[in-house]
Amino acid sequence: MFGKRGNEGFGKAGGAIAPPPPAQQSLPSAPAVLVEPQRQQVPPPPMQTPQRKRPTRTDEYYDTKAQVFSALIDTIDLSQLAKLDGESAREEIRDIVNDIITIKNFAMSISEQEELLEDICNDVLGYGPLEPLLARDDIADIMVNGAGQTFIEVGGKTIESEIRFRDNSQLLSICQRIVSQVGRRVDESSPICDARLPDGSRVNVIAPPLAIDGPALTIRKFKKDKLNLEQLVRFGAITPEGATLLQIIGRVRCNVVISGGTGSGKTTLLNCLTRYIDADERVITCEDTAELQLQQPHVVRLETRPPNIEGEGEITMRDLVKNCLRMRPERIIVGEVRGPEVFDLLQAMNTGHDGSMGTIHSNSPRECLSRIESMIAMGGFTLPAKTVREIIAGSIDIIVQAARLRDGSRRITQITEVIGMEGDVIITQDLMRYEIEGEDASGRLIGRHKSTGIGKPHFWDRARYFNEEKRLAAALDDMEAKSKD
């Protein structure tokens, strides 16, 4: 169907192809898009999901792949292939590759042939060597440090993967393929780029000359099965009573900031809280790379835009948040607050957009408040410190602190209320905190979520307005009772 030469085979036009003799021939070198041979078999990382054992690859296998790939590119009509859906295109490539193997009389086992088919399909249609890692749902992060080194995070621990690229040119080509899908570019003139995969996974690329040892590609994967608070309870990240408390906080339109370090699960927790937004609310999200996955029917997703090659056309997070206020939102959700846009978000929280949410990098609720104050100062606002703190205290209701512990586990370590001002100081109180009590023989940390004994939180009247005060009281009582056990 897609052969450039119809039934003429893969040789010169007008001539039939005679199978080469069985003896080994001198083989050409691999084209630029092929994967570097793995000279040494690396044992699979621990805790990975069961998968088909990859046959041992030899130099002969990679040389054969080079010939087959070259014949495929010479034969297939890529413009016609692009019109097919992914599965049909993959089947078409497999059929042509099987024909090439038969015509050229390559001596290959069934497992080698299947491996070859899969590799070539990934190179033509997907992201090459990354495809096996992207298909695994137990991997949280993929970190490529140049062509020769790839790390993955599994079960909260970082381990080295067996995946390698042929060279930095192939790696950069795959990076360009990823970012071009969202209308962005990465090269020497624009060496830093944020993007996303079709499933919402977050991608960051930094290319030479900034990355000295070759392109650095980082992918924060999104699980296919989206986590919810019930699953976080099963994982031990929060207690059932704490999960109920978070459900109520999301339901009664408290203004929430989720605080935590890199990889602590802030975005996952934000996705969990948004599940309790009523279906009739108009929600607008603002992100650098769109990764939030809200389930409500009335959601508008906005994304920033970097400057073009001339340095023009940039749309910042602050531009988006300002524009949100003209779009009649009921809630504004900022994926990650990093700069002066925090001031516009606080203004929105304090002017009728109750239930707005955002995430901030910080290590404690108190540090979170200090960072917000610093980011406002970064925006060039010349307001007295007390005025800034009054705006913060009047806008934020709840700070949820997430943490990634040294054993790789993730925990919600504090749920903190912002009560108000006392003099020049913002007053907060913890409703729940996580305390580490030790570790077991395998090095896993042992701890407990404990109540701080607050029986009537500051947002009690808001909970009563939404008819949630009885459930709130029950959750706090249960939390207190279990803390005394």
mmCIF file of N, CA and C in Angstrom, residues 286-381:
data_model
loop_
_atom_site.group_PDB
_atom_site.id
_atom_site.type_symbol
_atom_site.label_atom_id
_atom_site.label_comp_id
_atom_site.label_asym_id
_atom_site.label_seq_id
_atom_site.Cartn_x
_atom_site.Cartn_y
_atom_site.Cartn_z
ATOM 1 N N CYS A 286 -4.672 27.541 35.314
ATOM 2 C CA CYS A 286 -3.535 28.234 34.694
ATOM 3 C C CYS A 286 -2.270 27.440 35.010
ATOM 4 N N GLU A 287 -1.529 27.054 33.967
ATOM 5 C CA GLU A 287 -0.344 26.224 34.171
ATOM 6 C C GLU A 287 0.736 26.588 33.156
ATOM 7 N N ASP A 288 1.972 26.284 33.527
ATOM 8 C CA ASP A 288 3.069 26.421 32.565
ATOM 9 C C ASP A 288 2.989 25.312 31.523
ATOM 10 N N THR A 289 2.716 24.097 31.963
ATOM 11 C CA THR A 289 2.411 22.985 31.054
ATOM 12 C C THR A 289 1.161 22.308 31.600
ATOM 13 N N ALA A 290 0.140 22.208 30.772
ATOM 14 C CA ALA A 290 -1.168 21.723 31.229
ATOM 15 C C ALA A 290 -1.079 20.266 31.646
ATOM 16 N N GLU A 291 -1.191 20.016 32.958
ATOM 17 C CA GLU A 291 -1.124 18.652 33.458
ATOM 18 C C GLU A 291 -2.246 18.317 34.426
ATOM 19 N N LEU A 292 -2.972 19.305 34.919
ATOM 20 C CA LEU A 292 -4.115 19.019 35.784
ATOM 21 C C LEU A 292 -5.195 18.309 34.987
ATOM 22 N N GLN A 293 -5.859 17.375 35.646
ATOM 23 C CA GLN A 293 -6.863 16.549 34.967
ATOM 24 C C GLN A 293 -8.169 16.612 35.753
ATOM 25 N N LEU A 294 -8.889 17.696 35.590
ATOM 26 C CA LEU A 294 -10.144 17.880 36.312
ATOM 27 C C LEU A 294 -11.269 17.107 35.633
ATOM 28 N N GLN A 295 -12.191 16.606 36.443
ATOM 29 C CA GLN A 295 -13.277 15.781 35.926
ATOM 30 C C GLN A 295 -14.586 16.554 35.758
ATOM 31 N N GLN A 296 -14.613 17.803 36.197
ATOM 32 C CA GLN A 296 -15.847 18.576 36.107
ATOM 33 C C GLN A 296 -16.159 18.938 34.650
ATOM 34 N N PRO A 297 -17.444 19.136 34.329
ATOM 35 C CA PRO A 297 -17.806 19.438 32.930
ATOM 36 C C PRO A 297 -17.467 20.857 32.489
ATOM 37 N N HIS A 298 -17.344 21.807 33.448
ATOM 38 C CA HIS A 298 -17.172 23.213 33.068
ATOM 39 C C HIS A 298 -15.773 23.674 33.485
ATOM 40 N N VAL A 299 -14.776 23.270 32.703
ATOM 41 C CA VAL A 299 -13.380 23.594 32.998
ATOM 42 C C VAL A 299 -12.753 24.267 31.781
ATOM 43 N N VAL A 300 -12.049 25.386 32.020
ATOM 44 C CA VAL A 300 -11.284 26.069 30.974
ATOM 45 C C VAL A 300 -9.814 25.942 31.335
ATOM 46 N N ARG A 301 -9.012 25.359 30.436
ATOM 47 C CA ARG A 301 -7.588 25.130 30.702
ATOM 48 C C ARG A 301 -6.755 26.148 29.938
ATOM 49 N N LEU A 302 -5.894 26.858 30.662
ATOM 50 C CA LEU A 302 -5.020 27.860 30.054
ATOM 51 C C LEU A 302 -3.567 27.463 30.283
ATOM 52 N N GLU A 303 -2.705 27.844 29.331
ATOM 53 C CA GLU A 303 -1.293 27.473 29.406
ATOM 54 C C GLU A 303 -0.447 28.655 28.974
ATOM 55 N N THR A 304 0.658 28.873 29.680
ATOM 56 C CA THR A 304 1.559 29.970 29.330
ATOM 57 C C THR A 304 2.248 29.688 27.998
ATOM 58 N N ARG A 305 2.848 30.713 27.434
ATOM 59 C CA ARG A 305 3.572 30.561 26.173
ATOM 60 C C ARG A 305 4.940 31.219 26.291
ATOM 61 N N PRO A 306 6.001 30.498 25.919
ATOM 62 C CA PRO A 306 7.340 31.103 25.986
ATOM 63 C C PRO A 306 7.541 32.078 24.839
ATOM 64 N N PRO A 307 8.559 32.928 24.918
ATOM 65 C CA PRO A 307 8.813 33.856 23.805
ATOM 66 C C PRO A 307 9.296 33.104 22.568
ATOM 67 N N ASN A 308 9.053 33.702 21.400
ATOM 68 C CA ASN A 308 9.522 33.085 20.162
ATOM 69 C C ASN A 308 10.999 33.369 19.969
ATOM 70 N N ILE A 309 11.531 32.990 18.821
ATOM 71 C CA ILE A 309 12.970 33.114 18.586
ATOM 72 C C ILE A 309 13.420 34.567 18.584
ATOM 73 N N GLU A 310 12.482 35.495 18.300
ATOM 74 C CA GLU A 310 12.831 36.925 18.341
ATOM 75 C C GLU A 310 12.672 37.501 19.738
ATOM 76 N N GLY A 311 12.265 36.662 20.712
ATOM 77 C CA GLY A 311 12.081 37.135 22.076
ATOM 78 C C GLY A 311 10.753 37.820 22.313
ATOM 79 N N GLU A 312 9.801 37.615 21.426
ATOM 80 C CA GLU A 312 8.498 38.271 21.542
ATOM 81 C C GLU A 312 7.388 37.231 21.698
ATOM 82 N N GLY A 313 6.213 37.715 22.092
ATOM 83 C CA GLY A 313 5.034 36.861 22.141
ATOM 84 C C GLY A 313 4.872 36.064 23.417
ATOM 85 N N GLU A 314 5.663 36.350 24.448
ATOM 86 C CA GLU A 314 5.567 35.574 25.688
ATOM 87 C C GLU A 314 4.278 35.902 26.431
ATOM 88 N N ILE A 315 3.618 34.873 26.932
ATOM 89 C CA ILE A 315 2.446 35.020 27.797
ATOM 90 C C ILE A 315 2.806 34.395 29.129
ATOM 91 N N THR A 316 2.878 35.205 30.187
ATOM 92 C CA THR A 316 3.329 34.723 31.491
ATOM 93 C C THR A 316 2.150 34.215 32.321
ATOM 94 N N MET A 317 2.499 33.584 33.427
ATOM 95 C CA MET A 317 1.460 33.113 34.347
ATOM 96 C C MET A 317 0.656 34.280 34.900
ATOM 97 N N ARG A 318 1.306 35.383 35.131
ATOM 98 C CA ARG A 318 0.573 36.546 35.641
ATOM 99 C C ARG A 318 -0.437 37.059 34.615
ATOM 100 N N ASP A 319 -0.062 37.017 33.344
ATOM 101 C CA ASP A 319 -1.006 37.411 32.293
ATOM 102 C C ASP A 319 -2.251 36.522 32.327
ATOM 103 N N LEU A 320 -2.030 35.227 32.505
ATOM 104 C CA LEU A 320 -3.163 34.294 32.533
ATOM 105 C C LEU A 320 -4.060 34.536 33.739
ATOM 106 N N VAL A 321 -3.438 34.697 34.918
ATOM 107 C CA VAL A 321 -4.243 34.890 36.128
ATOM 108 C C VAL A 321 -5.035 36.185 36.034
ATOM 109 N N LYS A 322 -4.409 37.243 35.506
ATOM 110 C CA LYS A 322 -5.151 38.510 35.329
ATOM 111 C C LYS A 322 -6.323 38.326 34.383
ATOM 112 N N ASN A 323 -6.088 37.605 33.291
ATOM 113 C CA ASN A 323 -7.165 37.408 32.319
ATOM 114 C C ASN A 323 -8.283 36.549 32.884
ATOM 115 N N CYS A 324 -7.935 35.639 33.795
ATOM 116 C CA CYS A 324 -8.966 34.798 34.418
ATOM 117 C C CYS A 324 -10.067 35.635 35.052
ATOM 118 N N LEU A 325 -9.679 36.737 35.642
ATOM 119 C CA LEU A 325 -10.655 37.556 36.359
ATOM 120 C C LEU A 325 -11.704 38.140 35.424
ATOM 121 N N ARG A 326 -11.427 38.158 34.119
ATOM 122 C CA ARG A 326 -12.394 38.674 33.147
ATOM 123 C C ARG A 326 -13.223 37.552 32.526
ATOM 124 N N MET A 327 -13.024 36.316 32.995
ATOM 125 C CA MET A 327 -13.682 35.165 32.381
ATOM 126 C C MET A 327 -14.776 34.572 33.270
ATOM 127 N N ARG A 328 -15.203 35.326 34.260
ATOM 128 C CA ARG A 328 -16.220 34.901 35.205
ATOM 129 C C ARG A 328 -15.953 33.524 35.836
ATOM 130 N N PRO A 329 -14.774 33.375 36.441
ATOM 131 C CA PRO A 329 -14.498 32.094 37.096
ATOM 132 C C PRO A 329 -15.173 32.016 38.458
ATOM 133 N N GLU A 330 -15.472 30.810 38.900
ATOM 134 C CA GLU A 330 -15.889 30.604 40.285
ATOM 135 C C GLU A 330 -14.724 30.087 41.116
ATOM 136 N N ARG A 331 -13.845 29.348 40.475
ATOM 137 C CA ARG A 331 -12.598 28.951 41.134
ATOM 138 C C ARG A 331 -11.452 29.126 40.134
ATOM 139 N N ILE A 332 -10.311 29.592 40.629
ATOM 140 C CA ILE A 332 -9.095 29.683 39.823
ATOM 141 C C ILE A 332 -8.079 28.718 40.430
ATOM 142 N N ILE A 333 -7.499 27.874 39.594
ATOM 143 C CA ILE A 333 -6.515 26.903 40.066
ATOM 144 C C ILE A 333 -5.218 27.136 39.303
ATOM 145 N N VAL A 334 -4.165 27.462 40.040
ATOM 146 C CA VAL A 334 -2.850 27.697 39.448
ATOM 147 C C VAL A 334 -2.001 26.459 39.730
ATOM 148 N N GLY A 335 -1.544 25.807 38.663
ATOM 149 C CA GLY A 335 -0.798 24.566 38.835
ATOM 150 C C GLY A 335 0.416 24.729 39.713
ATOM 151 N N GLU A 336 1.188 25.778 39.489
ATOM 152 C CA GLU A 336 2.365 26.021 40.331
ATOM 153 C C GLU A 336 2.646 27.515 40.385
ATOM 154 N N VAL A 337 2.656 28.040 41.604
ATOM 155 C CA VAL A 337 2.919 29.462 41.814
ATOM 156 C C VAL A 337 4.420 29.644 42.014
ATOM 157 N N ARG A 338 5.039 30.451 41.152
ATOM 158 C CA ARG A 338 6.493 30.610 41.196
ATOM 159 C C ARG A 338 6.952 32.051 41.317
ATOM 160 N N GLY A 339 6.081 33.013 41.073
ATOM 161 C CA GLY A 339 6.537 34.394 41.021
ATOM 162 C C GLY A 339 5.438 35.371 41.382
ATOM 163 N N PRO A 340 5.497 36.564 40.817
ATOM 164 C CA PRO A 340 4.576 37.639 41.211
ATOM 165 C C PRO A 340 3.108 37.357 40.902
ATOM 166 N N GLU A 341 2.810 36.278 40.127
ATOM 167 C CA GLU A 341 1.400 35.948 39.896
ATOM 168 C C GLU A 341 0.692 35.582 41.189
ATOM 169 N N VAL A 342 1.470 35.296 42.255
ATOM 170 C CA VAL A 342 0.845 34.956 43.535
ATOM 171 C C VAL A 342 0.011 36.120 44.050
ATOM 172 N N PHE A 343 0.438 37.356 43.759
ATOM 173 C CA PHE A 343 -0.321 38.515 44.239
ATOM 174 C C PHE A 343 -1.697 38.565 43.575
ATOM 175 N N ASP A 344 -1.754 38.292 42.271
ATOM 176 C CA ASP A 344 -3.036 38.301 41.574
ATOM 177 C C ASP A 344 -3.915 37.150 42.045
ATOM 178 N N LEU A 345 -3.301 35.996 42.356
ATOM 179 C CA LEU A 345 -4.079 34.879 42.874
ATOM 180 C C LEU A 345 -4.665 35.212 44.239
ATOM 181 N N LEU A 346 -3.872 35.851 45.106
ATOM 182 C CA LEU A 346 -4.394 36.248 46.419
ATOM 183 C C LEU A 346 -5.527 37.251 46.283
ATOM 184 N N GLN A 347 -5.395 38.192 45.351
ATOM 185 C CA GLN A 347 -6.462 39.160 45.130
ATOM 186 C C GLN A 347 -7.739 38.455 44.678
ATOM 187 N N ALA A 348 -7.574 37.430 43.809
ATOM 188 C CA ALA A 348 -8.747 36.684 43.349
ATOM 189 C C ALA A 348 -9.390 35.925 44.489
ATOM 190 N N MET A 349 -8.567 35.298 45.339
ATOM 191 C CA MET A 349 -9.101 34.564 46.494
ATOM 192 C C MET A 349 -9.889 35.475 47.420
ATOM 193 N N ASN A 350 -9.478 36.722 47.482
ATOM 194 C CA ASN A 350 -10.062 37.659 48.449
ATOM 195 C C ASN A 350 -11.191 38.492 47.873
ATOM 196 N N THR A 351 -11.537 38.228 46.603
ATOM 197 C CA THR A 351 -12.572 39.062 45.961
ATOM 198 C C THR A 351 -13.655 38.210 45.307
ATOM 199 N N GLY A 352 -14.092 37.159 45.992
ATOM 200 C CA GLY A 352 -15.241 36.415 45.506
ATOM 201 C C GLY A 352 -14.959 35.129 44.778
ATOM 202 N N HIS A 353 -13.700 34.736 44.664
ATOM 203 C CA HIS A 353 -13.379 33.475 43.994
ATOM 204 C C HIS A 353 -12.964 32.431 45.029
ATOM 205 N N ASP A 354 -13.852 32.202 45.995
ATOM 206 C CA ASP A 354 -13.570 31.242 47.054
ATOM 207 C C ASP A 354 -13.352 29.850 46.471
ATOM 208 N N GLY A 355 -12.487 29.093 47.134
ATOM 209 C CA GLY A 355 -12.205 27.744 46.677
ATOM 210 C C GLY A 355 -11.078 27.676 45.673
ATOM 211 N N SER A 356 -10.362 28.790 45.462
ATOM 212 C CA SER A 356 -9.225 28.763 44.550
ATOM 213 C C SER A 356 -8.070 28.002 45.192
ATOM 214 N N MET A 357 -7.211 27.435 44.339
ATOM 215 C CA MET A 357 -6.137 26.571 44.828
ATOM 216 C C MET A 357 -4.860 26.818 44.030
ATOM 217 N N GLY A 358 -3.730 26.414 44.618
ATOM 218 C CA GLY A 358 -2.446 26.489 43.941
ATOM 219 C C GLY A 358 -1.421 25.682 44.700
ATOM 220 N N THR A 359 -0.257 25.474 44.087
ATOM 221 C CA THR A 359 0.834 24.766 44.760
ATOM 222 C C THR A 359 2.062 25.663 44.809
ATOM 223 N N ILE A 360 2.875 25.453 45.851
ATOM 224 C CA ILE A 360 4.082 26.243 46.058
ATOM 225 C C ILE A 360 5.184 25.316 46.569
ATOM 226 N N HIS A 361 6.412 25.545 46.095
ATOM 227 C CA HIS A 361 7.554 24.797 46.613
ATOM 228 C C HIS A 361 7.981 25.389 47.950
ATOM 229 N N SER A 362 7.815 24.630 49.021
ATOM 230 C CA SER A 362 8.332 25.028 50.330
ATOM 231 C C SER A 362 8.296 23.813 51.244
ATOM 232 N N ASN A 363 9.006 23.905 52.368
ATOM 233 C CA ASN A 363 9.204 22.745 53.227
ATOM 234 C C ASN A 363 8.341 22.726 54.474
ATOM 235 N N SER A 364 7.570 23.779 54.696
ATOM 236 C CA SER A 364 6.670 23.820 55.857
ATOM 237 C C SER A 364 5.624 24.897 55.617
ATOM 238 N N PRO A 365 4.493 24.841 56.320
ATOM 239 C CA PRO A 365 3.478 25.895 56.154
ATOM 240 C C PRO A 365 4.010 27.284 56.483
ATOM 241 N N ARG A 366 4.829 27.387 57.518
ATOM 242 C CA ARG A 366 5.353 28.702 57.876
ATOM 243 C C ARG A 366 6.290 29.220 56.788
ATOM 244 N N GLU A 367 7.131 28.329 56.239
ATOM 245 C CA GLU A 367 8.000 28.728 55.137
ATOM 246 C C GLU A 367 7.191 29.080 53.901
ATOM 247 N N CYS A 368 6.059 28.404 53.708
ATOM 248 C CA CYS A 368 5.185 28.709 52.575
ATOM 249 C C CYS A 368 4.709 30.164 52.637
ATOM 250 N N LEU A 369 4.312 30.607 53.818
ATOM 251 C CA LEU A 369 3.849 31.992 53.975
ATOM 252 C C LEU A 369 4.993 32.976 53.692
ATOM 253 N N SER A 370 6.200 32.629 54.142
ATOM 254 C CA SER A 370 7.355 33.502 53.884
ATOM 255 C C SER A 370 7.672 33.565 52.396
ATOM 256 N N ARG A 371 7.545 32.443 51.710
ATOM 257 C CA ARG A 371 7.824 32.426 50.277
ATOM 258 C C ARG A 371 6.808 33.261 49.510
ATOM 259 N N ILE A 372 5.548 33.193 49.929
ATOM 260 C CA ILE A 372 4.525 34.017 49.279
ATOM 261 C C ILE A 372 4.866 35.494 49.434
ATOM 262 N N GLU A 373 5.282 35.864 50.630
ATOM 263 C CA GLU A 373 5.666 37.254 50.877
ATOM 264 C C GLU A 373 6.860 37.645 50.010
ATOM 265 N N SER A 374 7.826 36.739 49.862
ATOM 266 C CA SER A 374 9.008 37.032 49.042
ATOM 267 C C SER A 374 8.634 37.165 47.568
ATOM 268 N N MET A 375 7.731 36.304 47.074
ATOM 269 C CA MET A 375 7.336 36.361 45.668
ATOM 270 C C MET A 375 6.582 37.643 45.350
ATOM 271 N N ILE A 376 5.826 38.145 46.316
ATOM 272 C CA ILE A 376 5.156 39.425 46.110
ATOM 273 C C ILE A 376 6.199 40.540 45.989
ATOM 274 N N ALA A 377 7.223 40.481 46.824
ATOM 275 C CA ALA A 377 8.291 41.484 46.747
ATOM 276 C C ALA A 377 9.041 41.382 45.418
ATOM 277 N N MET A 378 9.178 40.154 44.885
ATOM 278 C CA MET A 378 9.850 39.966 43.600
ATOM 279 C C MET A 378 9.104 40.655 42.470
ATOM 280 N N GLY A 379 7.796 40.824 42.631
ATOM 281 C CA GLY A 379 6.998 41.450 41.586
ATOM 282 C C GLY A 379 7.114 42.957 41.562
ATOM 283 N N GLY A 380 7.893 43.532 42.474
ATOM 284 C CA GLY A 380 8.094 44.976 42.475
ATOM 285 C C GLY A 380 7.023 45.749 43.223
ATOM 286 N N PHE A 381 6.173 45.045 43.974
ATOM 287 C CA PHE A 381 5.136 45.742 44.748
ATOM 288 C C PHE A 381 5.779 46.401 45.971
#
